[in-house]
Amino acid sequence: MRILTLFLVVFSVLCVSAQDLSKLTPQQIAQYKKLAGGMNVNSQLNMSDIQTSERSFMPDSAMYAELEEFEKDTVLRVFGTRMFRKSKMSFEPNINLPTPMNYIIGGGDELLIDISGLHDVNFKVKVTPEGKVRIPNAGLIQVGGLTVDRAVRALKNELSKYYSGIGTGQTKVDLAIGNIRSIRVNVAGEAAFPGTYSLPSLATAFNALVVSGGPGDIGSMRDIRVIRNNQIIATLDFYEFLMQGNLKNNVVLQDNDVLLIAPNNSKIIIDGAIKRRAIYESKPGESLGDIIGYGGGFREDANRSIVNVYRFEGNVRKVLDIPASLLSSTLIKPGDSVYIAPVKKYYDNVVFLTGAVRRPGAYSIDDEATVKSLLEKAGGVSDEAFVNMAQIVRPRRNQISELISFNLGKVISGEHADIRLHRNDSLRVDSVSKFMEKHMVRIAGEVVEPGDFHLNKKMMVKDLIYLSKGFTENASVRNIQLIRIIKDPALMEGGVKKSYNISFTLDKDLNIMEGEGDMVLENGDLVIVRPIEGVEPIRIASIQGEVKNPGYYNLETKTVRVSDLLKQTGGFTQYAYIDGAYLIRSERIKSNQTSMSTILSRNLKKILQSSNSSNIDAQMLEKMQVRNLDELTAIDTLTTMGSYKEIEALLYAEGIVSLSLKQIMKDPSTYQNILIEDGDVLVIPKKLQTVKVIGEVMYPSYVVFSQQNGFNDFITSSGGFSDNALKKNCFVLHPNGKVIGTRSFLGIKIYPKVVAGSIIVVPKKTLDLSARISAGELVSISSSITSVMALVYSILRN
C-alpha cells in the first residue's frame, strides 16, 4: 500500500511539473523571432496554440475615397454654407473707389485736403483719436464723427478765415480719404468662428460675415443682425443675396459694431427629385412653393402631382400629401421634411426590339401593332438573322413573364398569322452565328505570327499561311505538314489511330501557284512549318580578365572546349592568376526544352499559391519536408523571396563553374575541360594578395595573405570566433569558385586550405527551439521535488 501511494504521489507531481515540449514560452517565442529576423527565417509560424492577437481593421485610401463619394451623394448640406467654405471666395471691400460722401470720418483716417483757386495748397493730415485734424495756420478742426460731406462744410467754415475766396467760390476746398482706418467688429451668436475682427473702415456686414466663416452648424442664414450702440440698425437675409443678388441692408460697419447671428429655429429638409437637395430655413408666412423655389424647382423626372410633407404634430409625426395646386397656399412649418418622389421608369406605350435587326431599340406602339409592323419600323431583319425562331417576353401583372416562341420566317412570309404586340413586350431575333460552333485552326512553327485563327468557309492552307504573315527566314517549305483529326470511326483502325498527316511543299516567297496549298481546312486542323535542318542561331562566348585578347568569340561548332577558347585569346598576361580562373554560366531554357529548374520552379509556385502568406510558413515547411529548424539554413535564400517571379529568377540565375586551368592546359583530355555553351563567360582574374573573412567573427575584414598562415591564423586576425559561430560548418570559397568545407576526424576539426583571394565564411549557429526550462520553472520543479522527498520520508517513517 505504501509503495502504491508513493507511486501515485510521484506520478502526480511529475505530471504537474512536466513541460509540453511542443509549446514554447513567450520568452522563447520572442527570442525565436529575434534570432529568426537576423537569419532571414520566417517567424510567422502557426502559433495559434501559443498566443492569440487582436487585429484591428484599417480602411485604405480607396475606401476613404469611396466614402467621400458616398457622402457627396447622400449627405444633405445646409443651403448657403458652400459659399463660406470655398477658400477662393472673397468679399473684401474695394478701397480704390471714390470716397463715398456718407462715409463717417474717425480717428486714424488720413485726409487729403486740396485748396485751389486764388490759393494753391494741399495738406495730408491724419485724424487724431479725438477726431481732430491740425492744419497749418488754421489750428485744430473737429471732423471726427462727421460724414465727408459735412466735414467739407466744416473745413470751409474754418479755412475761410485764413484763405480768401472760399465764401465767394473763387477758392475751392476738396476733401478725399487717403489711407482708411481699421475698425474692430465683434461677431457673436451662432457664427462658425465668433470673435473680434479688425476690418477696413469701408467693410460691410457681408465682409464681416465672410471673415468669421458665416453661420455655424445651427446658425441662421436669414436672421443676421447688425447692432450699433445697443440698437439693431439692420437685419440681413442671406437668401436674398443667394436667390436675387440683393445686397439690401448690407450696411457699412463702424467701430465696435456687433454682428449677431441668431440660431436657425426653422429648419426644413428637401430631398428627392429636386434640383438642389439641401437643408433650408424658412420664415413665417412662407409656403411650400417658396421652399421648392429655393431648391431650384422640380427636377425633370419629378412627380409633380403630389409632394409629401413629413410634419411633427405634438408627440407624433404625420405625412401630408400636398397636390401641386396647393403648393403656394400651403404654409411650411419648422421641422418639416419635404420629399418629392421621382417618376418611375415606366413606359405606357413601348415595345423593345433586340438582336439581328436593322435598327434595334425601343418603339412606340398602338392597339394595332404587330410583329410585322414593328419589323417594318426597324427596317427589317438583318442578313444573318435566324428566322426559324424568335421569342417575345411578355410581362404579366403579379405573375412570371410569359415566353412566346414562333417561326419568324413564316410570319414574315404570311404562312403563319401575325402576332399582336402588347405594351412592354420584348421581341428578340437571334443571329445565325449564335447557333454555330466556333471553328478554329492553328499554325505553328516557322511563320511570322503563329497561333490560332478563326476558320472561315472554304479556307485553305495558303490562306492560313497568309494570315500568319508568311514564312520566317529559317522555314523549311519542302515538308509542310497538315495534321487532321480523324472524325470517322471507320478510319480509326479500331480506335487506335486518332489523326493523320498530309505533307506538301509551298513557295517560300508566297508565289503560290494554282493547285498549291488548295487543300480546304477543317475545324481543328494543325499546320506545322519546321525549320531548315541544322540551322541554329550564332553562339557566342566571352573571355574576361588577364588574357592578351579578351572579348567575344564565336563558337563555330558544338565541340569547343575551355582549352580551345583559351587558344584563340593568344595566352595569358603576366598578371594572370590561373588558379583563380572560373566560368560563369547562365541557364537558358528554350521553348522546346525542360530542365530540373523548370520543374522545381513549378512546384515552388504551387506551394506558394497554397500558402496563406507570401512568406514560407509552417504549411510550406511541411510540404518541403523540413523536419526541424536546423534544415532552415538550407532555404534561407528562399525565405527572402517575396514572390514566385523572384524565386524563378533565382533558379535561372548565373552560376559559377570552378576550373583547374593548370590541369586543363597540361592535359586537354581531362574531364574538367568542359564544353563551352552559348553565353558562357570565362574569367581569368588578377593575382590577389588578401583573404576575406566574413560571418560570425568578432571583426569581419580583409587579411593579407601569407603562405605561412593557416585557417586559424586568418580567423585570429579577424578577432576570433564569436559566441554564435558554428565552427564545424566553416567553409572556404576559393577564387575559382570551388568550395571546401570543414571535416572532422575522431573529434578533431580539419579546416580547409586557404589560398590568395579566398573568402572564409563562418556560419551562425541554428536556432535551438527545444523547450528550455526557465529559472522560475527550475525553482518550481525544485520545490515540487523537495515536497515529494519530504512526503516520501514521512510515509517511510510511519
Tab-separated table of N, CA and C in Angstrom, residues 616-759:
chain	number	residue	atom	x	y	z
A	616	ILE	N	7.212	31.899	-46.408
A	616	ILE	CA	7.179	30.455	-46.199
A	616	ILE	C	6.765	30.201	-44.763
A	617	ASP	N	5.597	29.609	-44.542
A	617	ASP	CA	5.107	29.372	-43.197
A	617	ASP	C	5.215	27.886	-42.865
A	618	ALA	N	4.562	27.482	-41.772
A	618	ALA	CA	4.661	26.097	-41.325
A	618	ALA	C	4.092	25.128	-42.345
A	619	GLN	N	3.013	25.550	-43.029
A	619	GLN	CA	2.407	24.675	-44.055
A	619	GLN	C	3.396	24.404	-45.180
A	620	MET	N	4.121	25.456	-45.590
A	620	MET	CA	5.072	25.279	-46.684
A	620	MET	C	6.255	24.420	-46.232
A	621	LEU	N	6.716	24.629	-44.976
A	621	LEU	CA	7.832	23.832	-44.467
A	621	LEU	C	7.461	22.353	-44.445
A	622	GLU	N	6.188	22.073	-44.117
A	622	GLU	CA	5.743	20.678	-44.089
A	622	GLU	C	5.754	20.078	-45.486
A	623	LYS	N	5.296	20.874	-46.484
A	623	LYS	CA	5.270	20.374	-47.851
A	623	LYS	C	6.685	20.166	-48.386
A	624	MET	N	7.632	20.988	-47.922
A	624	MET	CA	9.010	20.854	-48.379
A	624	MET	C	9.777	19.823	-47.545
A	625	GLN	N	9.057	19.176	-46.592
A	625	GLN	CA	9.627	18.111	-45.761
A	625	GLN	C	10.795	18.627	-44.929
A	626	VAL	N	10.614	19.835	-44.368
A	626	VAL	CA	11.602	20.367	-43.436
A	626	VAL	C	11.203	19.905	-42.042
A	627	ARG	N	11.999	19.073	-41.436
A	627	ARG	CA	11.610	18.441	-40.174
A	627	ARG	C	11.959	19.286	-38.962
A	628	ASN	N	13.015	20.096	-39.035
A	628	ASN	CA	13.388	20.917	-37.894
A	628	ASN	C	14.062	22.182	-38.404
A	629	LEU	N	14.301	23.107	-37.486
A	629	LEU	CA	14.840	24.399	-37.882
A	629	LEU	C	16.312	24.329	-38.279
A	630	ASP	N	16.978	23.202	-37.972
A	630	ASP	CA	18.352	23.063	-38.461
A	630	ASP	C	18.382	23.053	-39.977
A	631	GLU	N	17.297	22.532	-40.581
A	631	GLU	CA	17.259	22.442	-42.035
A	631	GLU	C	16.866	23.766	-42.684
A	632	LEU	N	16.435	24.735	-41.872
A	632	LEU	CA	16.058	26.025	-42.453
A	632	LEU	C	17.250	26.757	-43.044
A	633	THR	N	18.455	26.466	-42.578
A	633	THR	CA	19.630	27.149	-43.123
A	633	THR	C	19.797	26.871	-44.597
A	634	ALA	N	19.247	25.754	-45.074
A	634	ALA	CA	19.374	25.404	-46.494
A	634	ALA	C	18.412	26.173	-47.372
A	635	ILE	N	17.377	26.790	-46.768
A	635	ILE	CA	16.392	27.527	-47.583
A	635	ILE	C	16.291	28.973	-47.139
A	636	ASP	N	17.348	29.498	-46.501
A	636	ASP	CA	17.343	30.907	-46.093
A	636	ASP	C	17.117	31.818	-47.286
A	637	THR	N	17.730	31.470	-48.398
A	637	THR	CA	17.580	32.323	-49.592
A	637	THR	C	16.139	32.352	-50.054
A	638	LEU	N	15.479	31.196	-50.038
A	638	LEU	CA	14.080	31.149	-50.492
A	638	LEU	C	13.166	31.938	-49.588
A	639	THR	N	13.451	31.968	-48.278
A	639	THR	CA	12.556	32.685	-47.373
A	639	THR	C	12.582	34.176	-47.609
A	640	THR	N	13.631	34.689	-48.230
A	640	THR	CA	13.696	36.124	-48.525
A	640	THR	C	13.006	36.465	-49.822
A	641	MET	N	12.616	35.473	-50.602
A	641	MET	CA	11.959	35.736	-51.882
A	641	MET	C	10.516	36.126	-51.625
A	642	GLY	N	10.068	37.236	-52.215
A	642	GLY	CA	8.721	37.725	-51.953
A	642	GLY	C	7.683	37.175	-52.891
A	643	SER	N	8.079	36.544	-54.019
A	643	SER	CA	7.091	36.091	-54.990
A	643	SER	C	7.684	34.970	-55.832
A	644	TYR	N	6.794	34.328	-56.594
A	644	TYR	CA	7.231	33.244	-57.480
A	644	TYR	C	8.188	33.762	-58.541
A	645	LYS	N	7.961	34.980	-59.033
A	645	LYS	CA	8.831	35.545	-60.064
A	645	LYS	C	10.268	35.635	-59.557
A	646	GLU	N	10.428	36.064	-58.287
A	646	GLU	CA	11.780	36.207	-57.742
A	646	GLU	C	12.438	34.844	-57.535
A	647	ILE	N	11.637	33.850	-57.118
A	647	ILE	CA	12.187	32.505	-56.955
A	647	ILE	C	12.628	31.949	-58.306
A	648	GLU	N	11.802	32.161	-59.321
A	648	GLU	CA	12.151	31.680	-60.663
A	648	GLU	C	13.431	32.352	-61.160
A	649	ALA	N	13.568	33.668	-60.870
A	649	ALA	CA	14.785	34.373	-61.268
A	649	ALA	C	16.008	33.794	-60.560
A	650	LEU	N	15.813	33.381	-59.300
A	650	LEU	CA	16.919	32.772	-58.561
A	650	LEU	C	17.339	31.443	-59.197
A	651	LEU	N	16.351	30.654	-59.602
A	651	LEU	CA	16.649	29.339	-60.158
A	651	LEU	C	17.374	29.439	-61.491
A	652	TYR	N	17.067	30.494	-62.252
A	652	TYR	CA	17.706	30.669	-63.555
A	652	TYR	C	18.870	31.664	-63.491
A	653	ALA	N	19.350	31.987	-62.288
A	653	ALA	CA	20.425	32.954	-62.142
A	653	ALA	C	21.746	32.347	-62.622
A	654	GLU	N	22.726	33.242	-62.794
A	654	GLU	CA	24.042	32.786	-63.228
A	654	GLU	C	24.714	31.979	-62.130
A	655	GLY	N	25.498	30.988	-62.545
A	655	GLY	CA	26.235	30.166	-61.602
A	655	GLY	C	27.704	30.113	-61.969
A	656	ILE	N	28.545	29.765	-60.992
A	656	ILE	CA	29.996	29.717	-61.198
A	656	ILE	C	30.436	28.265	-61.295
A	657	VAL	N	31.229	27.975	-62.332
A	657	VAL	CA	31.821	26.645	-62.510
A	657	VAL	C	33.307	26.767	-62.203
A	658	SER	N	33.741	26.076	-61.141
A	658	SER	CA	35.159	26.150	-60.768
A	658	SER	C	35.994	25.339	-61.760
A	659	LEU	N	37.156	25.865	-62.127
A	659	LEU	CA	38.030	25.234	-63.106
A	659	LEU	C	39.437	25.056	-62.538
A	660	SER	N	40.145	24.123	-63.090
A	660	SER	CA	41.571	23.931	-62.788
A	660	SER	C	42.323	24.105	-64.100
A	661	LEU	N	42.676	25.370	-64.412
A	661	LEU	CA	43.262	25.661	-65.719
A	661	LEU	C	44.619	24.981	-65.904
A	662	LYS	N	45.377	24.876	-64.828
A	662	LYS	CA	46.688	24.224	-64.969
A	662	LYS	C	46.511	22.785	-65.454
A	663	GLN	N	45.538	22.090	-64.879
A	663	GLN	CA	45.295	20.709	-65.300
A	663	GLN	C	44.764	20.668	-66.727
A	664	ILE	N	43.902	21.643	-67.073
A	664	ILE	CA	43.320	21.662	-68.421
A	664	ILE	C	44.398	21.939	-69.459
A	665	MET	N	45.304	22.905	-69.199
A	665	MET	CA	46.352	23.232	-70.167
A	665	MET	C	47.364	22.087	-70.273
A	666	LYS	N	47.556	21.383	-69.173
A	666	LYS	CA	48.517	20.290	-69.189
A	666	LYS	C	47.943	19.074	-69.907
A	667	ASP	N	46.655	18.772	-69.662
A	667	ASP	CA	46.023	17.592	-70.252
A	667	ASP	C	44.629	17.998	-70.755
A	668	PRO	N	44.493	18.393	-72.013
A	668	PRO	CA	43.183	18.808	-72.549
A	668	PRO	C	42.139	17.709	-72.519
A	669	SER	N	42.555	16.477	-72.334
A	669	SER	CA	41.565	15.395	-72.314
A	669	SER	C	40.922	15.214	-70.946
A	670	THR	N	41.335	15.999	-69.966
A	670	THR	CA	40.770	15.869	-68.630
A	670	THR	C	39.284	16.197	-68.628
A	671	TYR	N	38.577	15.616	-67.663
A	671	TYR	CA	37.127	15.844	-67.578
A	671	TYR	C	36.802	17.300	-67.267
A	672	GLN	N	37.762	18.045	-66.708
A	672	GLN	CA	37.498	19.444	-66.366
A	672	GLN	C	37.492	20.356	-67.585
A	673	ASN	N	37.979	19.860	-68.690
A	673	ASN	CA	37.985	20.654	-69.921
A	673	ASN	C	36.593	20.549	-70.559
A	674	ILE	N	35.659	21.268	-69.964
A	674	ILE	CA	34.259	21.105	-70.339
A	674	ILE	C	33.942	21.849	-71.635
A	675	LEU	N	32.806	21.477	-72.231
A	675	LEU	CA	32.341	22.134	-73.449
A	675	LEU	C	31.826	23.538	-73.119
A	676	ILE	N	32.076	24.478	-74.011
A	676	ILE	CA	31.618	25.857	-73.842
A	676	ILE	C	30.213	25.987	-74.425
A	677	GLU	N	29.314	26.612	-73.652
A	677	GLU	CA	27.942	26.833	-74.097
A	677	GLU	C	27.741	28.290	-74.494
A	678	ASP	N	26.674	28.509	-75.232
A	678	ASP	CA	26.336	29.866	-75.654
A	678	ASP	C	26.105	30.754	-74.429
A	679	GLY	N	26.763	31.913	-74.386
A	679	GLY	CA	26.609	32.851	-73.287
A	679	GLY	C	27.593	32.659	-72.160
A	680	ASP	N	28.455	31.621	-72.199
A	680	ASP	CA	29.435	31.399	-71.132
A	680	ASP	C	30.440	32.554	-71.078
A	681	VAL	N	30.902	32.835	-69.864
A	681	VAL	CA	31.922	33.869	-69.656
A	681	VAL	C	33.073	33.229	-68.880
A	682	LEU	N	34.251	33.175	-69.498
A	682	LEU	CA	35.444	32.631	-68.858
A	682	LEU	C	36.228	33.796	-68.267
A	683	VAL	N	36.474	33.733	-66.951
A	683	VAL	CA	37.109	34.843	-66.236
A	683	VAL	C	38.481	34.399	-65.744
A	684	ILE	N	39.508	35.167	-66.122
A	684	ILE	CA	40.881	34.950	-65.634
A	684	ILE	C	41.214	36.135	-64.735
A	685	PRO	N	41.142	35.978	-63.397
A	685	PRO	CA	41.329	37.135	-62.514
A	685	PRO	C	42.795	37.534	-62.376
A	686	LYS	N	42.986	38.694	-61.789
A	686	LYS	CA	44.329	39.188	-61.464
A	686	LYS	C	44.786	38.528	-60.171
A	687	LYS	N	46.085	38.457	-59.989
A	687	LYS	CA	46.635	37.871	-58.763
A	687	LYS	C	46.160	38.668	-57.558
A	688	LEU	N	45.696	37.944	-56.554
A	688	LEU	CA	45.162	38.572	-55.344
A	688	LEU	C	46.126	38.385	-54.188
A	689	GLN	N	46.072	39.303	-53.215
A	689	GLN	CA	47.005	39.264	-52.086
A	689	GLN	C	46.299	39.313	-50.744
A	690	THR	N	44.974	39.179	-50.752
A	690	THR	CA	44.228	39.246	-49.491
A	690	THR	C	43.293	38.059	-49.372
A	691	VAL	N	42.797	37.864	-48.148
A	691	VAL	CA	41.773	36.863	-47.828
A	691	VAL	C	40.659	37.589	-47.084
A	692	LYS	N	39.414	37.341	-47.492
A	692	LYS	CA	38.265	37.989	-46.855
A	692	LYS	C	37.658	37.029	-45.843
A	693	VAL	N	37.401	37.544	-44.631
A	693	VAL	CA	36.802	36.746	-43.558
A	693	VAL	C	35.463	37.374	-43.208
A	694	ILE	N	34.385	36.594	-43.350
A	694	ILE	CA	33.049	37.117	-43.080
A	694	ILE	C	32.284	36.145	-42.205
A	695	GLY	N	31.152	36.590	-41.683
A	695	GLY	CA	30.308	35.736	-40.868
A	695	GLY	C	30.497	35.988	-39.400
A	696	GLU	N	30.422	34.920	-38.604
A	696	GLU	CA	30.433	35.031	-37.152
A	696	GLU	C	31.855	35.087	-36.598
A	697	VAL	N	32.540	36.182	-36.933
A	697	VAL	CA	33.828	36.501	-36.318
A	697	VAL	C	33.683	37.851	-35.633
A	698	MET	N	34.607	38.176	-34.761
A	698	MET	CA	34.486	39.407	-33.988
A	698	MET	C	34.622	40.649	-34.866
A	699	TYR	N	35.470	40.574	-35.920
A	699	TYR	CA	35.689	41.752	-36.760
A	699	TYR	C	35.877	41.296	-38.207
A	700	PRO	N	34.800	41.113	-38.967
A	700	PRO	CA	34.946	40.711	-40.372
A	700	PRO	C	35.819	41.704	-41.130
A	701	SER	N	36.777	41.189	-41.894
A	701	SER	CA	37.721	42.103	-42.535
A	701	SER	C	38.497	41.365	-43.622
A	702	TYR	N	39.380	42.136	-44.299
A	702	TYR	CA	40.340	41.572	-45.249
A	702	TYR	C	41.662	41.373	-44.519
A	703	VAL	N	42.292	40.234	-44.769
A	703	VAL	CA	43.583	39.918	-44.133
A	703	VAL	C	44.597	39.644	-45.238
A	704	VAL	N	45.805	40.193	-45.075
A	704	VAL	CA	46.859	39.991	-46.069
A	704	VAL	C	47.252	38.510	-46.096
A	705	PHE	N	47.307	37.965	-47.311
A	705	PHE	CA	47.601	36.538	-47.457
A	705	PHE	C	49.087	36.268	-47.259
A	706	SER	N	49.344	35.168	-46.570
A	706	SER	CA	50.723	34.703	-46.383
A	706	SER	C	50.718	33.185	-46.451
A	707	GLN	N	51.737	32.635	-47.123
A	707	GLN	CA	51.814	31.172	-47.264
A	707	GLN	C	51.965	30.494	-45.911
A	708	GLN	N	52.549	31.199	-44.932
A	708	GLN	CA	52.791	30.601	-43.624
A	708	GLN	C	51.528	30.542	-42.764
A	709	ASN	N	50.482	31.306	-43.126
A	709	ASN	CA	49.267	31.366	-42.297
A	709	ASN	C	48.285	30.281	-42.708
A	710	GLY	N	47.636	29.709	-41.700
A	710	GLY	CA	46.594	28.721	-41.938
A	710	GLY	C	45.216	29.303	-41.643
A	711	PHE	N	44.223	28.432	-41.636
A	711	PHE	CA	42.839	28.859	-41.440
A	711	PHE	C	42.685	29.606	-40.119
A	712	ASN	N	43.181	29.023	-39.026
A	712	ASN	CA	43.015	29.638	-37.712
A	712	ASN	C	43.734	30.975	-37.601
A	713	ASP	N	44.847	31.138	-38.350
A	713	ASP	CA	45.577	32.404	-38.306
A	713	ASP	C	44.714	33.533	-38.890
A	714	PHE	N	44.010	33.241	-39.974
A	714	PHE	CA	43.144	34.274	-40.573
A	714	PHE	C	41.956	34.595	-39.665
A	715	ILE	N	41.424	33.564	-38.971
A	715	ILE	CA	40.327	33.800	-38.015
A	715	ILE	C	40.822	34.664	-36.867
A	716	THR	N	42.030	34.366	-36.383
A	716	THR	CA	42.593	35.145	-35.281
A	716	THR	C	42.808	36.592	-35.697
A	717	SER	N	43.246	36.815	-36.941
A	717	SER	CA	43.459	38.181	-37.426
A	717	SER	C	42.141	38.957	-37.523
A	718	SER	N	41.002	38.250	-37.539
A	718	SER	CA	39.686	38.902	-37.576
A	718	SER	C	39.039	38.935	-36.203
A	719	GLY	N	39.804	38.713	-35.152
A	719	GLY	CA	39.297	38.819	-33.790
A	719	GLY	C	38.842	37.516	-33.192
A	720	GLY	N	38.894	36.427	-33.950
A	720	GLY	CA	38.471	35.132	-33.447
A	720	GLY	C	36.991	34.885	-33.678
A	721	PHE	N	36.547	33.659	-33.318
A	721	PHE	CA	35.150	33.297	-33.474
A	721	PHE	C	34.277	34.067	-32.493
A	722	SER	N	33.028	34.358	-32.893
A	722	SER	CA	32.062	34.932	-31.960
A	722	SER	C	31.359	33.801	-31.226
A	723	ASP	N	30.538	34.167	-30.227
A	723	ASP	CA	29.846	33.144	-29.436
A	723	ASP	C	28.851	32.353	-30.275
A	724	ASN	N	28.336	32.930	-31.340
A	724	ASN	CA	27.321	32.268	-32.161
A	724	ASN	C	27.925	31.535	-33.360
A	725	ALA	N	29.252	31.417	-33.423
A	725	ALA	CA	29.891	30.795	-34.578
A	725	ALA	C	29.649	29.290	-34.589
A	726	LEU	N	29.282	28.778	-35.755
A	726	LEU	CA	29.112	27.340	-35.952
A	726	LEU	C	30.401	26.816	-36.586
A	727	LYS	N	31.371	26.484	-35.752
A	727	LYS	CA	32.729	26.196	-36.217
A	727	LYS	C	32.776	24.966	-37.128
A	728	LYS	N	31.959	23.981	-36.837
A	728	LYS	CA	32.049	22.735	-37.601
A	728	LYS	C	31.572	22.899	-39.049
A	729	ASN	N	30.877	23.989	-39.334
A	729	ASN	CA	30.359	24.197	-40.686
A	729	ASN	C	31.091	25.312	-41.432
A	730	CYS	N	32.251	25.734	-40.966
A	730	CYS	CA	33.015	26.763	-41.671
A	730	CYS	C	33.442	26.226	-43.046
A	731	PHE	N	33.504	27.100	-44.002
A	731	PHE	CA	33.969	26.686	-45.328
A	731	PHE	C	34.723	27.828	-45.984
A	732	VAL	N	35.505	27.470	-47.016
A	732	VAL	CA	36.340	28.433	-47.739
A	732	VAL	C	35.926	28.416	-49.202
A	733	LEU	N	35.698	29.612	-49.738
A	733	LEU	CA	35.363	29.774	-51.149
A	733	LEU	C	36.615	30.243	-51.877
A	734	HIS	N	37.178	29.351	-52.721
A	734	HIS	CA	38.385	29.689	-53.459
A	734	HIS	C	38.068	30.622	-54.612
A	735	PRO	N	39.042	31.361	-55.121
A	735	PRO	CA	38.787	32.322	-56.203
A	735	PRO	C	38.194	31.687	-57.454
A	736	ASN	N	38.459	30.414	-57.683
A	736	ASN	CA	37.925	29.760	-58.882
A	736	ASN	C	36.522	29.199	-58.678
A	737	GLY	N	35.884	29.535	-57.537
A	737	GLY	CA	34.526	29.109	-57.283
A	737	GLY	C	34.408	27.803	-56.538
A	738	LYS	N	35.504	27.137	-56.273
A	738	LYS	CA	35.467	25.871	-55.564
A	738	LYS	C	35.226	26.111	-54.080
A	739	VAL	N	34.352	25.296	-53.472
A	739	VAL	CA	34.010	25.432	-52.062
A	739	VAL	C	34.553	24.215	-51.316
A	740	ILE	N	35.286	24.477	-50.228
A	740	ILE	CA	35.855	23.403	-49.410
A	740	ILE	C	35.356	23.598	-47.994
A	741	GLY	N	34.757	22.557	-47.419
A	741	GLY	CA	34.195	22.639	-46.084
A	741	GLY	C	35.113	22.063	-45.028
A	742	THR	N	34.681	22.206	-43.781
A	742	THR	CA	35.437	21.692	-42.633
A	742	THR	C	35.110	20.223	-42.426
A	743	ARG	N	36.161	19.407	-42.232
A	743	ARG	CA	35.977	17.984	-41.964
A	743	ARG	C	36.323	17.683	-40.512
A	744	SER	N	35.897	16.507	-40.074
A	744	SER	CA	36.160	16.120	-38.694
A	744	SER	C	36.619	14.663	-38.665
A	745	PHE	N	37.694	14.400	-37.882
A	745	PHE	CA	38.213	13.031	-37.744
A	745	PHE	C	38.518	12.796	-36.281
A	746	LEU	N	37.775	11.841	-35.701
A	746	LEU	CA	37.931	11.497	-34.279
A	746	LEU	C	37.751	12.735	-33.388
A	747	GLY	N	36.792	13.571	-33.771
A	747	GLY	CA	36.508	14.761	-32.973
A	747	GLY	C	37.430	15.926	-33.243
A	748	ILE	N	38.421	15.744	-34.135
A	748	ILE	CA	39.375	16.821	-34.441
A	748	ILE	C	38.923	17.494	-35.736
A	749	LYS	N	38.748	18.810	-35.683
A	749	LYS	CA	38.310	19.563	-36.853
A	749	LYS	C	39.500	19.810	-37.780
A	750	ILE	N	39.303	19.505	-39.053
A	750	ILE	CA	40.331	19.749	-40.070
A	750	ILE	C	39.806	20.859	-40.964
A	751	TYR	N	40.337	22.042	-40.779
A	751	TYR	CA	39.845	23.204	-41.528
A	751	TYR	C	40.423	23.209	-42.937
A	752	PRO	N	39.706	23.796	-43.895
A	752	PRO	CA	40.160	23.771	-45.299
A	752	PRO	C	41.363	24.669	-45.537
A	753	LYS	N	42.041	24.390	-46.649
A	753	LYS	CA	43.207	25.176	-47.041
A	753	LYS	C	42.758	26.532	-47.583
A	754	VAL	N	43.549	27.553	-47.290
A	754	VAL	CA	43.234	28.915	-47.722
A	754	VAL	C	44.284	29.353	-48.727
A	755	VAL	N	43.835	29.875	-49.883
A	755	VAL	CA	44.742	30.400	-50.895
A	755	VAL	C	44.461	31.886	-51.063
A	756	ALA	N	45.341	32.574	-51.780
A	756	ALA	CA	45.169	34.014	-52.008
A	756	ALA	C	43.854	34.267	-52.741
A	757	GLY	N	43.095	35.256	-52.264
A	757	GLY	CA	41.820	35.601	-52.879
A	757	GLY	C	40.645	34.816	-52.341
A	758	SER	N	40.876	33.936	-51.357
A	758	SER	CA	39.792	33.123	-50.810
A	758	SER	C	38.855	33.969	-49.939
A	759	ILE	N	37.665	33.413	-49.695
A	759	ILE	CA	36.698	34.001	-48.770
A	759	ILE	C	36.385	32.952	-47.714
